[in-house]
């Protein structure tokens, strides 16, 4: 992968600037530097790294992306959306990644697999994580960071039952072309964000998104920063037009979960 692989995006004005790194600390942090110095060109800037030395995940976790294997990308834009609409960007990114992978694998005649979205920021294949999204706001700049395990051949023992890669879950005969997949995802994500900025609602994708949700109509447990909400198990009923997860308790009462994480029965070791 090198910066020439992204010429289509710049040549057609889809992004205003590409920042490509053979190695960088974190693409989200590079985008943040642009935000802090107000030096964003109009439109969208894309940050791509072959490898990150200090990739960051949510909740202060680290995110590993060894050289030559995975996708580490961040999209930076100057948003017109108000603060409460920003979590919707993560929802749109998950859908853009989902569709990008589907489009890529169909075009390359790869085998089918069970790809799903885990609200709010993961994608899973066959019950294991392949993608994480970290959206950060330095108002009015928003940074949507996406990490995808693409060509990882193996995972350490302690995460092997929770994480996987696209290559491990599909039989293609060749490595997946990361740059091609990044271009597909970037185009879709930008179209979604442009539409969202006009509509200021996720109505235009909720039905499709909910059909792809790994937790739909399944039992979930609310964890981490949901502590202000009543604890216990719920049934997930999908997202509303703000991107909040609708969770129903045993007596049919409904709450809207705006942020945090959920454990889904049957996934990542929750049985
Ligand atoms: C998570 O699952 O916790 C989110 C992981 C997000 C990782 C991506 S990789 C590109 C961008 N740069 C980072 O440092 N993090 C995000």
mmCIF file of C-alpha atoms and ligand atoms in Angstrom:
data_model
loop_
_atom_site.group_PDB
_atom_site.id
_atom_site.type_symbol
_atom_site.label_atom_id
_atom_site.label_comp_id
_atom_site.label_asym_id
_atom_site.label_seq_id
_atom_site.Cartn_x
_atom_site.Cartn_y
_atom_site.Cartn_z
ATOM 1 C CA UNK A 1 0.000 0.000 0.000
ATOM 2 C CA UNK A 2 1.249 3.512 -0.790
ATOM 3 C CA UNK A 3 -0.211 6.946 -1.389
ATOM 4 C CA UNK A 4 -0.615 6.405 -5.150
ATOM 5 C CA UNK A 5 -3.352 3.888 -4.354
ATOM 6 C CA UNK A 6 -5.615 6.748 -3.238
ATOM 7 C CA UNK A 7 -5.291 9.003 -6.273
ATOM 8 C CA UNK A 8 -8.917 8.414 -7.277
ATOM 9 C CA UNK A 9 -10.104 9.971 -4.039
ATOM 10 C CA UNK A 10 -8.072 13.154 -4.501
ATOM 11 C CA UNK A 11 -8.359 13.372 -8.302
ATOM 12 C CA UNK A 12 -12.166 13.356 -8.176
ATOM 13 C CA UNK A 13 -12.294 15.752 -5.244
ATOM 14 C CA UNK A 14 -13.894 13.189 -2.921
ATOM 15 C CA UNK A 15 -11.329 14.128 -0.286
ATOM 16 C CA UNK A 16 -9.465 17.415 -0.153
ATOM 17 C CA UNK A 17 -6.221 15.982 1.216
ATOM 18 C CA UNK A 18 -4.613 12.605 1.831
ATOM 19 C CA UNK A 19 -2.111 12.037 4.624
ATOM 20 C CA UNK A 20 -0.377 8.721 4.101
ATOM 21 C CA UNK A 21 2.128 7.239 6.573
ATOM 22 C CA UNK A 22 4.222 4.091 6.366
ATOM 23 C CA UNK A 23 4.257 4.301 10.151
ATOM 24 C CA UNK A 24 2.621 6.731 12.560
ATOM 25 C CA UNK A 25 1.570 6.815 16.217
ATOM 26 C CA UNK A 26 -2.153 7.079 15.565
ATOM 27 C CA UNK A 27 -4.068 8.392 12.545
ATOM 28 C CA UNK A 28 -6.676 9.869 14.914
ATOM 29 C CA UNK A 29 -3.907 11.807 16.673
ATOM 30 C CA UNK A 30 -2.562 13.139 13.360
ATOM 31 C CA UNK A 31 -6.056 14.322 12.438
ATOM 32 C CA UNK A 32 -6.342 15.942 15.875
ATOM 33 C CA UNK A 33 -3.196 17.982 15.217
ATOM 34 C CA UNK A 34 -4.862 19.421 12.106
ATOM 35 C CA UNK A 35 -8.010 20.153 14.114
ATOM 36 C CA UNK A 36 -6.128 21.879 16.949
ATOM 37 C CA UNK A 37 -4.259 24.102 14.496
ATOM 38 C CA UNK A 38 -7.409 24.879 12.465
ATOM 39 C CA UNK A 39 -5.500 23.914 9.354
ATOM 40 C CA UNK A 40 -8.149 21.726 7.750
ATOM 41 C CA UNK A 41 -8.673 22.232 4.036
ATOM 42 C CA UNK A 42 -12.368 22.379 3.074
ATOM 43 C CA UNK A 43 -14.206 19.097 2.873
ATOM 44 C CA UNK A 44 -12.746 15.820 4.107
ATOM 45 C CA UNK A 45 -9.169 14.862 4.901
ATOM 46 C CA UNK A 46 -8.195 11.202 5.026
ATOM 47 C CA UNK A 47 -5.399 9.849 7.234
ATOM 48 C CA UNK A 48 -4.138 6.363 6.391
ATOM 49 C CA UNK A 49 -1.278 4.414 7.959
ATOM 50 C CA UNK A 50 0.271 1.119 6.970
ATOM 51 C CA UNK A 51 0.973 0.603 10.673
ATOM 52 C CA UNK A 52 0.354 2.511 13.920
ATOM 53 C CA UNK A 53 2.769 2.348 16.854
ATOM 54 C CA UNK A 54 0.292 3.636 19.466
ATOM 55 C CA UNK A 55 -3.115 2.971 17.943
ATOM 56 C CA UNK A 56 -5.941 3.825 20.342
ATOM 57 C CA UNK A 57 -9.233 2.073 20.970
ATOM 58 C CA UNK A 58 -12.243 3.163 23.008
ATOM 59 C CA UNK A 59 -12.162 3.395 26.807
ATOM 60 C CA UNK A 60 -8.391 4.031 26.784
ATOM 61 C CA UNK A 61 -7.606 0.647 25.245
ATOM 62 C CA UNK A 62 -4.773 0.099 22.797
ATOM 63 C CA UNK A 63 -5.389 -0.954 19.206
ATOM 64 C CA UNK A 64 -2.821 -3.113 17.486
ATOM 65 C CA UNK A 65 -2.098 -2.871 13.736
ATOM 66 C CA UNK A 66 1.134 -4.599 12.709
ATOM 67 C CA UNK A 67 2.907 -3.503 9.473
ATOM 68 C CA UNK A 68 1.441 -4.594 6.146
ATOM 69 C CA UNK A 69 -1.714 -6.197 7.480
ATOM 70 C CA UNK A 70 -4.637 -4.036 8.553
ATOM 71 C CA UNK A 71 -6.609 -0.885 7.856
ATOM 72 C CA UNK A 72 -5.948 2.143 10.059
ATOM 73 C CA UNK A 73 -7.770 5.183 8.741
ATOM 74 C CA UNK A 74 -9.266 8.411 10.067
ATOM 75 C CA UNK A 75 -11.591 10.802 8.301
ATOM 76 C CA UNK A 76 -11.531 14.417 9.457
ATOM 77 C CA UNK A 77 -14.159 17.010 8.653
ATOM 78 C CA UNK A 78 -15.493 20.326 9.848
ATOM 79 C CA UNK A 79 -19.024 19.443 10.824
ATOM 80 C CA UNK A 80 -22.222 21.475 10.875
ATOM 81 C CA UNK A 81 -23.881 18.878 13.103
ATOM 82 C CA UNK A 82 -24.677 19.785 16.703
ATOM 83 C CA UNK A 83 -22.997 17.809 19.501
ATOM 84 C CA UNK A 84 -25.870 15.405 20.219
ATOM 85 C CA UNK A 85 -25.867 14.257 16.585
ATOM 86 C CA UNK A 86 -22.176 13.309 16.549
ATOM 87 C CA UNK A 87 -22.664 9.677 17.768
ATOM 88 C CA UNK A 88 -24.607 9.172 14.529
ATOM 89 C CA UNK A 89 -21.277 9.377 12.673
ATOM 90 C CA UNK A 90 -20.161 6.126 14.337
ATOM 91 C CA UNK A 91 -23.410 4.484 13.245
ATOM 92 C CA UNK A 92 -22.823 5.640 9.656
ATOM 93 C CA UNK A 93 -19.199 4.496 9.745
ATOM 94 C CA UNK A 94 -20.245 1.006 10.857
ATOM 95 C CA UNK A 95 -22.712 0.814 7.978
ATOM 96 C CA UNK A 96 -20.138 2.135 5.473
ATOM 97 C CA UNK A 97 -17.626 -0.509 6.619
ATOM 98 C CA UNK A 98 -20.297 -3.217 6.404
ATOM 99 C CA UNK A 99 -21.238 -2.243 2.848
ATOM 100 C CA UNK A 100 -17.629 -1.751 1.791
ATOM 101 C CA UNK A 101 -16.701 -5.266 2.887
ATOM 102 C CA UNK A 102 -19.786 -6.719 1.174
ATOM 103 C CA UNK A 103 -19.022 -4.884 -2.047
ATOM 104 C CA UNK A 104 -15.359 -5.872 -2.003
ATOM 105 C CA UNK A 105 -15.977 -9.535 -1.253
ATOM 106 C CA UNK A 106 -18.716 -9.821 -3.887
ATOM 107 C CA UNK A 107 -16.561 -8.125 -6.539
ATOM 108 C CA UNK A 108 -13.724 -10.528 -5.771
ATOM 109 C CA UNK A 109 -16.028 -13.559 -5.588
ATOM 110 C CA UNK A 110 -15.095 -14.381 -2.009
ATOM 111 C CA UNK A 111 -17.121 -16.780 0.085
ATOM 112 C CA UNK A 112 -20.025 -15.596 2.179
ATOM 113 C CA UNK A 113 -19.700 -15.192 5.936
ATOM 114 C CA UNK A 114 -21.785 -13.891 8.779
ATOM 115 C CA UNK A 115 -20.876 -10.186 9.003
ATOM 116 C CA UNK A 116 -22.871 -8.093 11.503
ATOM 117 C CA UNK A 117 -22.751 -4.745 13.274
ATOM 118 C CA UNK A 118 -22.401 -4.671 17.053
ATOM 119 C CA UNK A 119 -23.788 -1.358 18.319
ATOM 120 C CA UNK A 120 -22.309 1.151 18.549
ATOM 121 C CA UNK A 121 -18.820 0.738 17.173
ATOM 122 C CA UNK A 122 -17.824 -2.817 16.284
ATOM 123 C CA UNK A 123 -18.269 -5.153 13.359
ATOM 124 C CA UNK A 124 -18.156 -8.878 13.940
ATOM 125 C CA UNK A 125 -17.737 -11.865 11.646
ATOM 126 C CA UNK A 126 -18.876 -15.241 12.855
ATOM 127 C CA UNK A 127 -19.154 -13.735 16.343
ATOM 128 C CA UNK A 128 -15.605 -12.299 16.502
ATOM 129 C CA UNK A 129 -14.528 -8.671 16.197
ATOM 130 C CA UNK A 130 -12.960 -7.487 12.939
ATOM 131 C CA UNK A 131 -13.510 -3.735 13.148
ATOM 132 C CA UNK A 132 -13.563 -0.987 15.767
ATOM 133 C CA UNK A 133 -14.557 2.652 15.324
ATOM 134 C CA UNK A 134 -13.338 5.562 17.449
ATOM 135 C CA UNK A 135 -15.138 8.842 16.767
ATOM 136 C CA UNK A 136 -13.676 11.899 18.490
ATOM 137 C CA UNK A 137 -14.884 15.470 18.565
ATOM 138 C CA UNK A 138 -12.810 18.634 18.719
ATOM 139 C CA UNK A 139 -15.700 20.887 17.957
ATOM 140 C CA UNK A 140 -16.442 21.721 15.163
ATOM 141 C CA UNK A 141 -14.044 19.086 13.899
ATOM 142 C CA UNK A 142 -15.004 15.456 13.966
ATOM 143 C CA UNK A 143 -12.578 12.586 13.522
ATOM 144 C CA UNK A 144 -13.864 9.168 12.618
ATOM 145 C CA UNK A 145 -11.158 6.554 13.142
ATOM 146 C CA UNK A 146 -11.644 3.074 11.720
ATOM 147 C CA UNK A 147 -9.506 0.015 12.371
ATOM 148 C CA UNK A 148 -10.166 -3.202 10.445
ATOM 149 C CA UNK A 149 -8.372 -6.512 10.874
ATOM 150 C CA UNK A 150 -7.879 -7.352 7.227
ATOM 151 C CA UNK A 151 -4.936 -9.672 6.567
ATOM 152 C CA UNK A 152 -3.947 -10.635 10.129
ATOM 153 C CA UNK A 153 -2.856 -14.289 9.835
ATOM 154 C CA UNK A 154 -3.174 -15.149 13.528
ATOM 155 C CA UNK A 155 -4.090 -13.689 16.923
ATOM 156 C CA UNK A 156 -2.500 -14.169 20.361
ATOM 157 C CA UNK A 157 -4.045 -16.870 22.565
ATOM 158 C CA UNK A 158 -5.763 -14.403 24.892
ATOM 159 C CA UNK A 159 -7.872 -12.796 22.139
ATOM 160 C CA UNK A 160 -8.159 -15.603 19.592
ATOM 161 C CA UNK A 161 -11.741 -16.394 20.579
ATOM 162 C CA UNK A 162 -12.790 -12.706 20.453
ATOM 163 C CA UNK A 163 -10.970 -11.232 17.431
ATOM 164 C CA UNK A 164 -10.481 -12.308 13.839
ATOM 165 C CA UNK A 165 -9.589 -10.897 10.420
ATOM 166 C CA UNK A 166 -11.327 -10.737 7.081
ATOM 167 C CA UNK A 167 -8.693 -13.017 5.564
ATOM 168 C CA UNK A 168 -9.156 -15.670 8.253
ATOM 169 C CA UNK A 169 -12.937 -15.752 7.798
ATOM 170 C CA UNK A 170 -13.054 -15.796 3.992
ATOM 171 C CA UNK A 171 -11.461 -18.097 1.475
ATOM 172 C CA UNK A 172 -10.207 -15.859 -1.289
ATOM 173 C CA UNK A 173 -6.892 -17.322 -2.323
ATOM 174 C CA UNK A 174 -5.232 -13.909 -2.066
ATOM 175 C CA UNK A 175 -4.627 -11.151 0.396
ATOM 176 C CA UNK A 176 -7.250 -8.448 0.532
ATOM 177 C CA UNK A 177 -6.322 -5.175 -1.166
ATOM 178 C CA UNK A 178 -6.487 -2.729 1.740
ATOM 179 C CA UNK A 179 -6.296 0.420 -0.379
ATOM 180 C CA UNK A 180 -9.209 -0.658 -2.556
ATOM 181 C CA UNK A 181 -11.314 -1.364 0.509
ATOM 182 C CA UNK A 182 -10.345 1.975 2.108
ATOM 183 C CA UNK A 183 -11.428 3.844 -1.060
ATOM 184 C CA UNK A 184 -14.821 2.091 -1.148
ATOM 185 C CA UNK A 185 -15.474 2.761 2.539
ATOM 186 C CA UNK A 186 -14.346 6.399 2.349
ATOM 187 C CA UNK A 187 -16.673 7.198 -0.562
ATOM 188 C CA UNK A 188 -19.690 5.652 1.164
ATOM 189 C CA UNK A 189 -18.940 7.255 4.504
ATOM 190 C CA UNK A 190 -18.607 10.714 2.969
ATOM 191 C CA UNK A 191 -21.924 10.330 1.093
ATOM 192 C CA UNK A 192 -23.606 9.225 4.322
ATOM 193 C CA UNK A 193 -22.202 12.112 6.364
ATOM 194 C CA UNK A 194 -23.200 14.637 3.672
ATOM 195 C CA UNK A 195 -26.747 13.275 3.710
ATOM 196 C CA UNK A 196 -26.843 13.214 7.516
ATOM 197 C CA UNK A 197 -25.746 16.860 7.657
ATOM 198 C CA UNK A 198 -28.767 17.741 5.523
ATOM 199 C CA UNK A 199 -31.340 15.459 7.166
ATOM 200 C CA UNK A 200 -30.074 15.714 10.762
ATOM 201 C CA UNK A 201 -31.622 12.310 11.404
ATOM 202 C CA UNK A 202 -30.576 8.704 10.784
ATOM 203 C CA UNK A 203 -34.026 7.790 9.465
ATOM 204 C CA UNK A 204 -32.586 7.095 6.044
ATOM 205 C CA UNK A 205 -30.509 4.143 7.286
ATOM 206 C CA UNK A 206 -32.176 2.845 10.478
ATOM 207 C CA UNK A 207 -34.119 0.032 8.820
ATOM 208 C CA UNK A 208 -31.102 -1.295 6.978
ATOM 209 C CA UNK A 209 -28.823 -0.814 10.017
ATOM 210 C CA UNK A 210 -31.197 -2.674 12.318
ATOM 211 C CA UNK A 211 -31.412 -5.601 9.927
ATOM 212 C CA UNK A 212 -27.625 -5.966 10.284
ATOM 213 C CA UNK A 213 -27.461 -5.671 14.053
ATOM 214 C CA UNK A 214 -25.981 -8.704 15.805
ATOM 215 C CA UNK A 215 -28.085 -7.995 18.901
ATOM 216 C CA UNK A 216 -31.467 -7.480 17.245
ATOM 217 C CA UNK A 217 -34.153 -9.069 19.428
ATOM 218 C CA UNK A 218 -31.440 -10.714 21.524
ATOM 219 C CA UNK A 219 -30.601 -10.431 25.189
ATOM 220 C CA UNK A 220 -28.037 -7.781 26.098
ATOM 221 C CA UNK A 221 -26.373 -6.480 29.249
ATOM 222 C CA UNK A 222 -25.580 -2.785 29.529
ATOM 223 C CA UNK A 223 -22.014 -2.154 30.702
ATOM 224 C CA UNK A 224 -19.395 0.566 31.366
ATOM 225 C CA UNK A 225 -20.651 4.149 31.128
ATOM 226 C CA UNK A 226 -24.302 3.154 31.189
ATOM 227 C CA UNK A 227 -24.244 3.207 34.963
ATOM 228 C CA UNK A 228 -26.878 5.922 35.127
ATOM 229 C CA UNK A 229 -29.332 3.516 33.499
ATOM 230 C CA UNK A 230 -31.075 0.715 35.399
ATOM 231 C CA UNK A 231 -28.779 -2.320 35.240
ATOM 232 C CA UNK A 232 -29.913 -5.788 34.249
ATOM 233 C CA UNK A 233 -30.639 -7.677 31.093
ATOM 234 C CA UNK A 234 -32.654 -6.232 28.249
ATOM 235 C CA UNK A 235 -33.795 -7.214 24.786
ATOM 236 C CA UNK A 236 -32.253 -5.062 22.046
ATOM 237 C CA UNK A 237 -34.843 -3.623 19.664
ATOM 238 C CA UNK A 238 -32.496 -1.760 17.320
ATOM 239 C CA UNK A 239 -31.616 1.925 17.009
ATOM 240 C CA UNK A 240 -33.884 4.961 16.746
ATOM 241 C CA UNK A 241 -33.340 7.888 14.386
ATOM 242 C CA UNK A 242 -30.766 9.418 16.764
ATOM 243 C CA UNK A 243 -28.661 6.245 16.835
ATOM 244 C CA UNK A 244 -29.614 5.369 20.437
ATOM 245 C CA UNK A 245 -30.181 1.680 21.132
ATOM 246 C CA UNK A 246 -33.726 0.820 22.191
ATOM 247 C CA UNK A 247 -33.569 -1.673 25.070
ATOM 248 C CA UNK A 248 -36.669 -3.358 26.477
ATOM 249 C CA UNK A 249 -36.788 -4.891 29.938
ATOM 250 C CA UNK A 250 -38.661 -8.027 31.058
ATOM 251 C CA UNK A 251 -41.925 -6.115 31.667
ATOM 252 C CA UNK A 252 -41.849 -4.351 28.322
ATOM 253 C CA UNK A 253 -40.516 -0.978 29.531
ATOM 254 C CA UNK A 254 -38.227 0.686 27.040
ATOM 255 C CA UNK A 255 -35.109 2.788 27.582
ATOM 256 C CA UNK A 256 -32.866 4.496 25.053
ATOM 257 C CA UNK A 257 -29.154 3.870 25.479
ATOM 258 C CA UNK A 258 -27.179 6.769 24.022
ATOM 259 C CA UNK A 259 -23.629 5.669 24.686
ATOM 260 C CA UNK A 260 -21.514 2.942 26.194
ATOM 261 C CA UNK A 261 -21.162 -0.700 25.426
ATOM 262 C CA UNK A 262 -23.434 -3.690 25.492
ATOM 263 C CA UNK A 263 -22.686 -7.357 25.957
ATOM 264 C CA UNK A 264 -24.674 -9.534 23.603
ATOM 265 C CA UNK A 265 -25.591 -13.049 24.660
ATOM 266 C CA UNK A 266 -23.559 -15.516 22.606
ATOM 267 C CA UNK A 267 -20.823 -13.009 21.713
ATOM 268 C CA UNK A 268 -17.313 -12.380 23.089
ATOM 269 C CA UNK A 269 -17.721 -15.018 25.779
ATOM 270 C CA UNK A 270 -21.120 -13.889 27.222
ATOM 271 C CA UNK A 271 -23.130 -17.095 27.443
HETATM 272 C C1 LIG B 1 -12.225 0.201 19.417
HETATM 273 O O1 LIG B 1 -12.706 -0.839 19.003
HETATM 274 O O2 LIG B 1 -11.989 0.363 20.623
HETATM 275 C C2 LIG B 1 -11.914 1.314 18.446
HETATM 276 C C3 LIG B 1 -10.652 1.060 17.658
HETATM 277 C C4 LIG B 1 -10.310 2.177 16.692
HETATM 278 C C5 LIG B 1 -8.992 1.971 16.002
HETATM 279 C C6 LIG B 1 -8.758 2.988 14.907
HETATM 280 S S1 LIG B 1 -7.382 2.574 13.891
HETATM 281 C C7 LIG B 1 -7.411 4.142 13.149
HETATM 282 C C8 LIG B 1 -7.704 5.145 14.241
HETATM 283 N N1 LIG B 1 -6.484 5.536 14.916
HETATM 284 C C9 LIG B 1 -6.455 5.143 16.186
HETATM 285 O O3 LIG B 1 -5.510 5.338 16.991
HETATM 286 N N2 LIG B 1 -7.592 4.489 16.501
HETATM 287 C C10 LIG B 1 -8.492 4.414 15.372
#
